[in-house]
Short mmCIF file of C-alpha atoms and ligand atoms in Angstrom, two decimals:
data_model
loop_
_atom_site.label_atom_id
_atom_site.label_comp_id
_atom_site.label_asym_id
_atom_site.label_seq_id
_atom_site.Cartn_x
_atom_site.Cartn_y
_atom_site.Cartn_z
CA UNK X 1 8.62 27.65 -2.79
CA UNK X 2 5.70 25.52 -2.84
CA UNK X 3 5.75 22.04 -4.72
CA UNK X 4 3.62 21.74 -7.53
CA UNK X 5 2.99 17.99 -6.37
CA UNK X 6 3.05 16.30 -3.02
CA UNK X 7 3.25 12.37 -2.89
CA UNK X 8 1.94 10.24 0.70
CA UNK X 9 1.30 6.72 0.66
CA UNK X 10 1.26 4.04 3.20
CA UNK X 11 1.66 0.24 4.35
CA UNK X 12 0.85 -1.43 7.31
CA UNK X 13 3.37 -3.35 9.17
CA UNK X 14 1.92 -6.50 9.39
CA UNK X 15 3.17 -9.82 7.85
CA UNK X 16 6.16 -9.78 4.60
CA UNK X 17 6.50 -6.89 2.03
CA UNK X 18 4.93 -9.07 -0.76
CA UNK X 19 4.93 -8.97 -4.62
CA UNK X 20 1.85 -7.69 -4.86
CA UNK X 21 2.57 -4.78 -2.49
CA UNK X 22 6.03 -4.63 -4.24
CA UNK X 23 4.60 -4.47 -7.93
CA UNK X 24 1.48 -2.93 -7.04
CA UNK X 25 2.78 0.14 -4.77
CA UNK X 26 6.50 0.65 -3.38
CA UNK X 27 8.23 0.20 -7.01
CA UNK X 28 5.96 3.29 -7.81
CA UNK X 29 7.14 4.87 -4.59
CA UNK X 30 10.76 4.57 -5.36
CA UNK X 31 10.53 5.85 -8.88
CA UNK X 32 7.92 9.03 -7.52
CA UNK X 33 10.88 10.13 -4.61
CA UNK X 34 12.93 11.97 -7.02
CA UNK X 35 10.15 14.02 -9.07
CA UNK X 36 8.00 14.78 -6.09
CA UNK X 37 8.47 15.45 -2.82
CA UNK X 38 7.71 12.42 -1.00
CA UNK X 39 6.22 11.35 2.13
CA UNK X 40 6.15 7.29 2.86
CA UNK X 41 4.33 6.08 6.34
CA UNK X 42 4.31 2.67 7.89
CA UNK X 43 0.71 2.50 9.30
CA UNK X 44 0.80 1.27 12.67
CA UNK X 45 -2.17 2.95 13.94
CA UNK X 46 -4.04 1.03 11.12
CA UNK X 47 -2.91 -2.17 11.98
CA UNK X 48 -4.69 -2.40 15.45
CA UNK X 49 -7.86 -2.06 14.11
CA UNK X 50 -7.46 -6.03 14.20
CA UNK X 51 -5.32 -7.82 16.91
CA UNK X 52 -2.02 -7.50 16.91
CA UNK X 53 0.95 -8.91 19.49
CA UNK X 54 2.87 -5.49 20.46
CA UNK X 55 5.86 -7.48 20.25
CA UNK X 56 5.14 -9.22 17.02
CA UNK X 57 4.17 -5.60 15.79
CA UNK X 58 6.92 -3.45 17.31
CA UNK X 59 9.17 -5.72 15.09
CA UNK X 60 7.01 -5.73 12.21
CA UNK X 61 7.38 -2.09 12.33
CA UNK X 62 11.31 -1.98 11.96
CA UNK X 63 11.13 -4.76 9.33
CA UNK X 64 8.79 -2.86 7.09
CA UNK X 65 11.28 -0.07 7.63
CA UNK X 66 14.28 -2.72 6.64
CA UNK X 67 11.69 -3.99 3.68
CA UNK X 68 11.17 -0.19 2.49
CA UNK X 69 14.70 1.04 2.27
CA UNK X 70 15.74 -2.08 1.11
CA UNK X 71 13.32 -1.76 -1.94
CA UNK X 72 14.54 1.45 -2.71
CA UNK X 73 13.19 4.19 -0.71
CA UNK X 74 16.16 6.57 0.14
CA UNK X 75 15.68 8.94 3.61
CA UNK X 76 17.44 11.33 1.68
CA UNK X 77 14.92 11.49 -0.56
CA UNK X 78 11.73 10.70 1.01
CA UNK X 79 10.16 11.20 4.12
CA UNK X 80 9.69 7.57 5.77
CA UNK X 81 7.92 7.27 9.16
CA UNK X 82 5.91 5.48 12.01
CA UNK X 83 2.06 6.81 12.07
CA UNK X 84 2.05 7.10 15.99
CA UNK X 85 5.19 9.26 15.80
CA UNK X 86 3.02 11.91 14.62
CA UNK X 87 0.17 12.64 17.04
CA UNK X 88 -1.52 15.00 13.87
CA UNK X 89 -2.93 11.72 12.35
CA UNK X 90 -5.08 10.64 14.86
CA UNK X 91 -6.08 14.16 15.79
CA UNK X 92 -7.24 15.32 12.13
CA UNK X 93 -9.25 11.89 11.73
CA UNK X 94 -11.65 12.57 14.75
CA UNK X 95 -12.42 16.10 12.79
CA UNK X 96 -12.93 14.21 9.76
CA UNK X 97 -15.13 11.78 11.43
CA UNK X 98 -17.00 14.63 11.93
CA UNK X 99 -17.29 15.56 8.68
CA UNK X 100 -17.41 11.84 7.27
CA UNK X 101 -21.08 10.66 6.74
CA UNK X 102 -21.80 7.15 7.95
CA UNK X 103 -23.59 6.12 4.31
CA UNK X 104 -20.72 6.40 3.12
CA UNK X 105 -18.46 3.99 5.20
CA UNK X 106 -21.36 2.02 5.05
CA UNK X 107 -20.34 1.62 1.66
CA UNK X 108 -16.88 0.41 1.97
CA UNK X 109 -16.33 -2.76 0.58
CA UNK X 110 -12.71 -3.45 2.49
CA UNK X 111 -14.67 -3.03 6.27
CA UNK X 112 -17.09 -5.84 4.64
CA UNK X 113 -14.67 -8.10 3.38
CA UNK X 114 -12.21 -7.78 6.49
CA UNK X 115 -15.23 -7.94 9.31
CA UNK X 116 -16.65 -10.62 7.73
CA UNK X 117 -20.00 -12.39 8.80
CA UNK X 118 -19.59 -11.08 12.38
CA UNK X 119 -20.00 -7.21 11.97
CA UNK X 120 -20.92 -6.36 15.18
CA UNK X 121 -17.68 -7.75 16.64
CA UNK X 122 -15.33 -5.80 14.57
CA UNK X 123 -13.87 -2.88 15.97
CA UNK X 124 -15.14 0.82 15.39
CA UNK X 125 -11.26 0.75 14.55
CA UNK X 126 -12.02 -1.17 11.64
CA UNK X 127 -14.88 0.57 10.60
CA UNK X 128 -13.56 4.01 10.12
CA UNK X 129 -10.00 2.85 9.38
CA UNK X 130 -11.04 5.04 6.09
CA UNK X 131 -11.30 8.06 7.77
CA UNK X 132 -7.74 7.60 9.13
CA UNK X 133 -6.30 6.66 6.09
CA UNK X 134 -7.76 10.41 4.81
CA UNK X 135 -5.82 11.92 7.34
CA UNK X 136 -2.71 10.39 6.96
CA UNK X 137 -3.09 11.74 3.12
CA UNK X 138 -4.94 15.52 4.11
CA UNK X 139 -2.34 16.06 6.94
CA UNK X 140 -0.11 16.46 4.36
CA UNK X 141 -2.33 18.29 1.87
CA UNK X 142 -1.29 15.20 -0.70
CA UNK X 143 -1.81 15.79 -4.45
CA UNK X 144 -0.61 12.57 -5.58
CA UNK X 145 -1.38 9.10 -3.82
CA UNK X 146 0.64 6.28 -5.50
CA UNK X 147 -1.77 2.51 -4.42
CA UNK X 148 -2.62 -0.53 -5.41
CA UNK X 149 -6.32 -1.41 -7.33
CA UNK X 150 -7.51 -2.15 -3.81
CA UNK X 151 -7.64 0.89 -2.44
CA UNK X 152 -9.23 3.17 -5.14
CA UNK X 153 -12.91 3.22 -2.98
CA UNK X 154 -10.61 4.24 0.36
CA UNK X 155 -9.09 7.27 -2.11
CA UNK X 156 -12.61 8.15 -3.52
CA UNK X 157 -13.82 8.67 0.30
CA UNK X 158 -10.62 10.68 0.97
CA UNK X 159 -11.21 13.09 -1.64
CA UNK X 160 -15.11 13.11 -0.88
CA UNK X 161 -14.34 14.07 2.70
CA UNK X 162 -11.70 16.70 1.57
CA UNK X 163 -14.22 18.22 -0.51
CA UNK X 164 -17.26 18.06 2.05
CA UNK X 165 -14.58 19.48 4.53
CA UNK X 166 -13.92 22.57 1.97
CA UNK X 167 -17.42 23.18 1.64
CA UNK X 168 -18.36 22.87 4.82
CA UNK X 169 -16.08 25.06 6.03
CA UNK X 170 -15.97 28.06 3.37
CA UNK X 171 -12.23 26.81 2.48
CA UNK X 172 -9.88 25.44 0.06
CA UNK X 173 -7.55 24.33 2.96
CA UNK X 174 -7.78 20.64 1.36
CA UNK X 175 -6.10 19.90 -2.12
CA UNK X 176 -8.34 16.44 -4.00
CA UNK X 177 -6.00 13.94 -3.46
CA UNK X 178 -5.43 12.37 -7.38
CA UNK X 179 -4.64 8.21 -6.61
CA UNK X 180 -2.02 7.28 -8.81
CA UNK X 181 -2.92 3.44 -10.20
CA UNK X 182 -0.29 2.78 -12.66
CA UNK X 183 2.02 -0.19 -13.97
CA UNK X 184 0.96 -3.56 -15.43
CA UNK X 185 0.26 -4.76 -11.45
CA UNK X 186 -2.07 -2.69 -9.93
CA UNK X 187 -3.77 -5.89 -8.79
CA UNK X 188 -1.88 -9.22 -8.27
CA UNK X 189 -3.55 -12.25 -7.46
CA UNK X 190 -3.12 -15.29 -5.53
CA UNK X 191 -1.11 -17.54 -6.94
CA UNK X 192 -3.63 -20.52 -5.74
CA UNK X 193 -6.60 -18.37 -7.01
CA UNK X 194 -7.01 -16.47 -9.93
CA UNK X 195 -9.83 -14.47 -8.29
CA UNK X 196 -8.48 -13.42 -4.97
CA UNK X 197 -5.97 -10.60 -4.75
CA UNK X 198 -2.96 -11.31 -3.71
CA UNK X 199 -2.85 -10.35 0.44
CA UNK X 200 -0.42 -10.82 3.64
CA UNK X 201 -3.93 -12.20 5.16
CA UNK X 202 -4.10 -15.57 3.27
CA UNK X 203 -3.52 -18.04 5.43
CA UNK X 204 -1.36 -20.43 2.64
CA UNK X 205 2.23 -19.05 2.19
CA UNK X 206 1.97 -20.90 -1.37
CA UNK X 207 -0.33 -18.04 -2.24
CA UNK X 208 2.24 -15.44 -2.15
CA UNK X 209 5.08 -14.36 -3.09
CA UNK X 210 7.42 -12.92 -0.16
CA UNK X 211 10.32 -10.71 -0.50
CA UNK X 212 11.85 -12.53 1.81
CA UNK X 213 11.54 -16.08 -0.04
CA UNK X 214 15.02 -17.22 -1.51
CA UNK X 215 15.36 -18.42 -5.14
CA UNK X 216 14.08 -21.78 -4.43
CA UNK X 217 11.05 -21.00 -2.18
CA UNK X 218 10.47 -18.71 -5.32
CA UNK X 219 10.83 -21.55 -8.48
CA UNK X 220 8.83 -24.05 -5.80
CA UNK X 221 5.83 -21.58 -5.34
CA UNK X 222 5.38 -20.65 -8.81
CA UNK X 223 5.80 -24.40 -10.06
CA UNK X 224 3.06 -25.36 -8.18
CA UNK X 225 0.89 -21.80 -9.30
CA UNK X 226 -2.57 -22.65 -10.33
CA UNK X 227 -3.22 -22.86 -14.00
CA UNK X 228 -5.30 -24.05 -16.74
CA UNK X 229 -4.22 -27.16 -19.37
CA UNK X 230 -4.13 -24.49 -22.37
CA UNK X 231 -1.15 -23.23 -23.59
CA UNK X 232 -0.70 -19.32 -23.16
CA UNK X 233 -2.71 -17.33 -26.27
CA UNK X 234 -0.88 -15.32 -28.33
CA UNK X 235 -2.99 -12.31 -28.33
CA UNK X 236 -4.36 -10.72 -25.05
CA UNK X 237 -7.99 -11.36 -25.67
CA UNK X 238 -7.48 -15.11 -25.30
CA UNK X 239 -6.50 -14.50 -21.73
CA UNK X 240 -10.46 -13.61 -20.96
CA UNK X 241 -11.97 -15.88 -18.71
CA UNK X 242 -8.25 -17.49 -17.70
CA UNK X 243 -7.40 -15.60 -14.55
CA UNK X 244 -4.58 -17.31 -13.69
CA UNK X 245 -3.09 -17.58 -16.87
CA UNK X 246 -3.37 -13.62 -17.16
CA UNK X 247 -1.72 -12.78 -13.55
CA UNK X 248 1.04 -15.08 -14.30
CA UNK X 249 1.14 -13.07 -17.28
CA UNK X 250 0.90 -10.09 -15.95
CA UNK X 251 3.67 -10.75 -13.29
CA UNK X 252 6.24 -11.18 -16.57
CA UNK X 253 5.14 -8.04 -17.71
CA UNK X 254 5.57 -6.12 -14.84
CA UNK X 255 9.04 -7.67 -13.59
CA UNK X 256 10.34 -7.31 -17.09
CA UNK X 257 9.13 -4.11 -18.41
CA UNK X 258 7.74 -5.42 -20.95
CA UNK X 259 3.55 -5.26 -22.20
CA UNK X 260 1.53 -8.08 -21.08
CA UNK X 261 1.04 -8.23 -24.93
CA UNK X 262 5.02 -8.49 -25.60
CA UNK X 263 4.83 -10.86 -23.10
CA UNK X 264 2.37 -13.08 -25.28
CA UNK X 265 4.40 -12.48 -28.90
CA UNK X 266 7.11 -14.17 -27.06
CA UNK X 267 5.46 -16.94 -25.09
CA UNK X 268 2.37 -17.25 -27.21
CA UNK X 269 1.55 -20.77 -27.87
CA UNK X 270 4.23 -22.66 -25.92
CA UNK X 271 2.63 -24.25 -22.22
CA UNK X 272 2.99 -23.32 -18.52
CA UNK X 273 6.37 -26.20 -18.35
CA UNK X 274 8.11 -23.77 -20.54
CA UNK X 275 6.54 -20.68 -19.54
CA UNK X 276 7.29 -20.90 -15.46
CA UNK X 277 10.45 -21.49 -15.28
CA UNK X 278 11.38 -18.19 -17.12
CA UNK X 279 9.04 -16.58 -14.98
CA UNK X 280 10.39 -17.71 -11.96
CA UNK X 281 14.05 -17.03 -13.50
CA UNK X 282 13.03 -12.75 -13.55
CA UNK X 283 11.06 -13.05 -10.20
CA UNK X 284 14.43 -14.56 -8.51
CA UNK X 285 16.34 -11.68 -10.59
CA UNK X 286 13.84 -8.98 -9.05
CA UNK X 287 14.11 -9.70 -5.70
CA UNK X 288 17.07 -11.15 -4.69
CA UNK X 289 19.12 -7.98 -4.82
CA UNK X 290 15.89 -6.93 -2.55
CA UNK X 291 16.68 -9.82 -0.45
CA UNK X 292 20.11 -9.49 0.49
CA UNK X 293 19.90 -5.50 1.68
CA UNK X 294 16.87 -6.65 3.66
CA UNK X 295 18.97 -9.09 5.63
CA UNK X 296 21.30 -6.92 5.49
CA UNK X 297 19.10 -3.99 7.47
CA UNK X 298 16.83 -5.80 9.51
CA UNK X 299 18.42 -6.81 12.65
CA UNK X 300 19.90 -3.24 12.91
CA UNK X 301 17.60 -1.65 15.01
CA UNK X 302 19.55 1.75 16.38
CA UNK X 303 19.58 2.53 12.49
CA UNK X 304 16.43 1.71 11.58
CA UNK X 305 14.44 3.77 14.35
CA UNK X 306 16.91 6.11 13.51
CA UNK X 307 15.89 6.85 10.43
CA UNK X 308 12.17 6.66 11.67
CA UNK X 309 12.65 9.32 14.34
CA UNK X 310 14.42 11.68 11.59
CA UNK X 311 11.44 11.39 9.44
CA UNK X 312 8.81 11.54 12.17
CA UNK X 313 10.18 15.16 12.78
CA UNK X 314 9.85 16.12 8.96
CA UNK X 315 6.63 14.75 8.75
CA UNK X 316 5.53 16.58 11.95
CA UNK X 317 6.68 20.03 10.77
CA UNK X 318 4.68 19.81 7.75
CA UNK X 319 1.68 18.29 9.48
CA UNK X 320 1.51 19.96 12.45
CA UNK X 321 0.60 23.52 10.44
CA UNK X 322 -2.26 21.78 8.50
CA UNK X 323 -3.79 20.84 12.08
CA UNK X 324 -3.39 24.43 13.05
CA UNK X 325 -5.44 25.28 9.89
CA UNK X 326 -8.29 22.69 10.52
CA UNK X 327 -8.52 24.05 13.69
CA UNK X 328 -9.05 27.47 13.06
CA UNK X 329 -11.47 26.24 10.54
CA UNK X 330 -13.41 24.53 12.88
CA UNK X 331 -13.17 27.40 15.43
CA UNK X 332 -11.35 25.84 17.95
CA UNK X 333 -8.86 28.94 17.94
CA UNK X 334 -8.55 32.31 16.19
P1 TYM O 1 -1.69 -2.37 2.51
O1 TYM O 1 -0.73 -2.37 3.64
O2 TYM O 1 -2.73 -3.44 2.45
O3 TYM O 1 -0.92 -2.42 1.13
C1 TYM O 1 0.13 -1.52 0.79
C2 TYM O 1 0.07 -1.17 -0.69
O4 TYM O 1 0.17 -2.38 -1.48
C3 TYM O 1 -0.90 -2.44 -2.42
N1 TYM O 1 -1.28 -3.84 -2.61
C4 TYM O 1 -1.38 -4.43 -3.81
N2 TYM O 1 -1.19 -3.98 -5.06
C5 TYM O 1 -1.37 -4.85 -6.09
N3 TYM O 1 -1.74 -6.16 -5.90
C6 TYM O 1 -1.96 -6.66 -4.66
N4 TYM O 1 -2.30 -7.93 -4.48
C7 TYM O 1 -1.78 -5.78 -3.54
N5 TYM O 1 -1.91 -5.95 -2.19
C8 TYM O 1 -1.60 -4.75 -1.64
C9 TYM O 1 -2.02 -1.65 -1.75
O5 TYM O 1 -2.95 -1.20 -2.71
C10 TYM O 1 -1.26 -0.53 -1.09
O6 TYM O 1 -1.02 0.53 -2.00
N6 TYM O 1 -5.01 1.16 3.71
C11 TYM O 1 -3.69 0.95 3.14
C12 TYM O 1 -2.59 1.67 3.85
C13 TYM O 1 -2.78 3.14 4.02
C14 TYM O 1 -2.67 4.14 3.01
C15 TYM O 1 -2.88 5.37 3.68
C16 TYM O 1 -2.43 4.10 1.66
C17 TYM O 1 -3.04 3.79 5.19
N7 TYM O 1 -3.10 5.13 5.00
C18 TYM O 1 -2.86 6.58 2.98
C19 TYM O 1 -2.42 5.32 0.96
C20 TYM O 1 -2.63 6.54 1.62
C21 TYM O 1 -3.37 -0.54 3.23
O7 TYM O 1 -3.86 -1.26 4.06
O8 TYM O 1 -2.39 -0.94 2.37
#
């Protein structure tokens, strides 16, 4: 029978699983693997749209794997995998460069961010990294497409290419891929900056929270968090114009369960010295369990490809089909 609902998301393996990737994304992933069928990528082909060392990224590739599971996401449950182990990716995003207008990756504010002031050295990589990132999700015919804040414009050109594709075409091969934005940390910010997202890119450490920090890295990076000389409000609308104030907030909400507005009926009106040290207390109790079956998976290597290679062949026999429809779409065979 055919599922109702089909999840894909992805990661690329570069740098430390971090809280903002962990709170913004994967926690989503775990909890989506048992209602929907599930299908998780590491995004290597992504990550060489900037430099990479292949031996600094072949191993960043088995620790994301190590990271993933070690969050939560169960092979038996999900379909986790390497994007060059499955040949359809690349192939579907040159058709859907064809179909992709450039206007509209003109428009993407992530190629303009990440190329910075020197466009014209960037890599075409990097410019129509959207285009792959539609694949990934249309070689799957995704419904459901569980992300971060950040990547809502990337998702909004995914299902605009799916539907230009459709139309183009005279089909309804592609389903409109619905992004899934949910939790109180869609968007977690710097810990040194209230106004830049949170990102494996910064160059401070300080800014971040990895899951690979232990307990004290942890208390050490989010005593010396950014903040303002005001106690915390006790209603949410005091948090306007204090961006710091309301990411730190937002991080208890998110690691505790609890409303960003609970959050402030508890801690309203007492100052960051009190209010820190409990919130480094439920980071340390988040991720530390985290922690240890990371270490505990990340030098294994054998199992770790192993389980990449198992789901590179499920991902492939659900993928390769969808090619085979795009193709006779395009009338490259009957
Ligand atoms: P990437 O590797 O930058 O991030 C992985 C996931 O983590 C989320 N995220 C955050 N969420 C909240 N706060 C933050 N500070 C934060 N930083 C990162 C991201 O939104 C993302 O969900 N282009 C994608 C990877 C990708 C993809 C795909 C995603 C490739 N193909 C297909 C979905 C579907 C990226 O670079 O994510």
């Amino acid at each position: 029978m055919k599922p109702a609902t089909r999840v894909f998301s992805g990661i690329q393996p570069t740098g430390n699983l971090h809280l903002g990737n962990y709170l913004g994304a994967i926690r989503n992933w775990v909890a989506m693997q048992d209602a929907h069928e599930s299908i998780f990528c590491v995004v290597d082909l992504h990550a060489i749209t900037v430099a990479q060392d292949p031996a600094v990224l072949r191993r960043g590739i088995r620790e994301m794997t190590a990271a993933l599971l070690a969050s939560g996401l169960d092979p038996a449950r999900c379909i986790l995998f390497p994007q060059s182990a499955v040949r359809v990716h690349a192939e579907l995003a040159w058709v859907l460069m064809c179909t992709a207008r450039v206007g509209w990756l003109n428009r993407m504010t992530q190629f303009k961010d990440k190329a910075g002031k020197d466009r014209e050295g960037a890599s075409v990589g990097l410019y129509t990294y959207p285009v792959l990132q539609a694949a990934d999700i249309l070689a799957y015919k995704a419904t459901h497409v569980p992300v971060g804040d950040d990547q809502k414009q990337h998702l909004e050109l995914a299902r605009d290419i799916a539907a230009k594709f459709n139309n183009d075409h005279g089909v309804e091969l592609f389903p409109l891929p619905e992004p899934v934005i949910e939790g109180p940390a869609t968007r977690v910010m710097s810990l040194r900056d209230g106004t830049a997202k949170m990102s494996k890119s910064d160059p401070s450490d300080a800014s971040r929270i990895n899951l690979t920090d232990d307990a004290d890295s942890i208390a050490q990076k989010i005593r010396r968090a950014k903040t303002d000389p005001e106690p915390l409000p006790s209603e949410i609308a005091g948090l306007a114009g204090r961006p710091e104030a309301a990411n730190l907030v937002g991080l208890m909400a998110a690691l505790t369960g609890r409303s960003a507005a609970q959050v402030l009926g508890d801690y309203g009106g007492q100052g960051f010295g009190q209010f820190k040290p409990a919130l480094a207390e439920a980071m340390v109790a988040a991720i530390a369990p985290i922690t240890a079956r990371f270490n505990e998976l990340r030098h294994d290597d054998v199992a770790l490809d192993a389980v990449l290679a198992a789901g590179a062949e499920r991902a492939r026999a659900i993928a390769e089909p969808v090619l085979a429809e795009v193709h006779r779409a395009v009338g490259f065979r009957d």
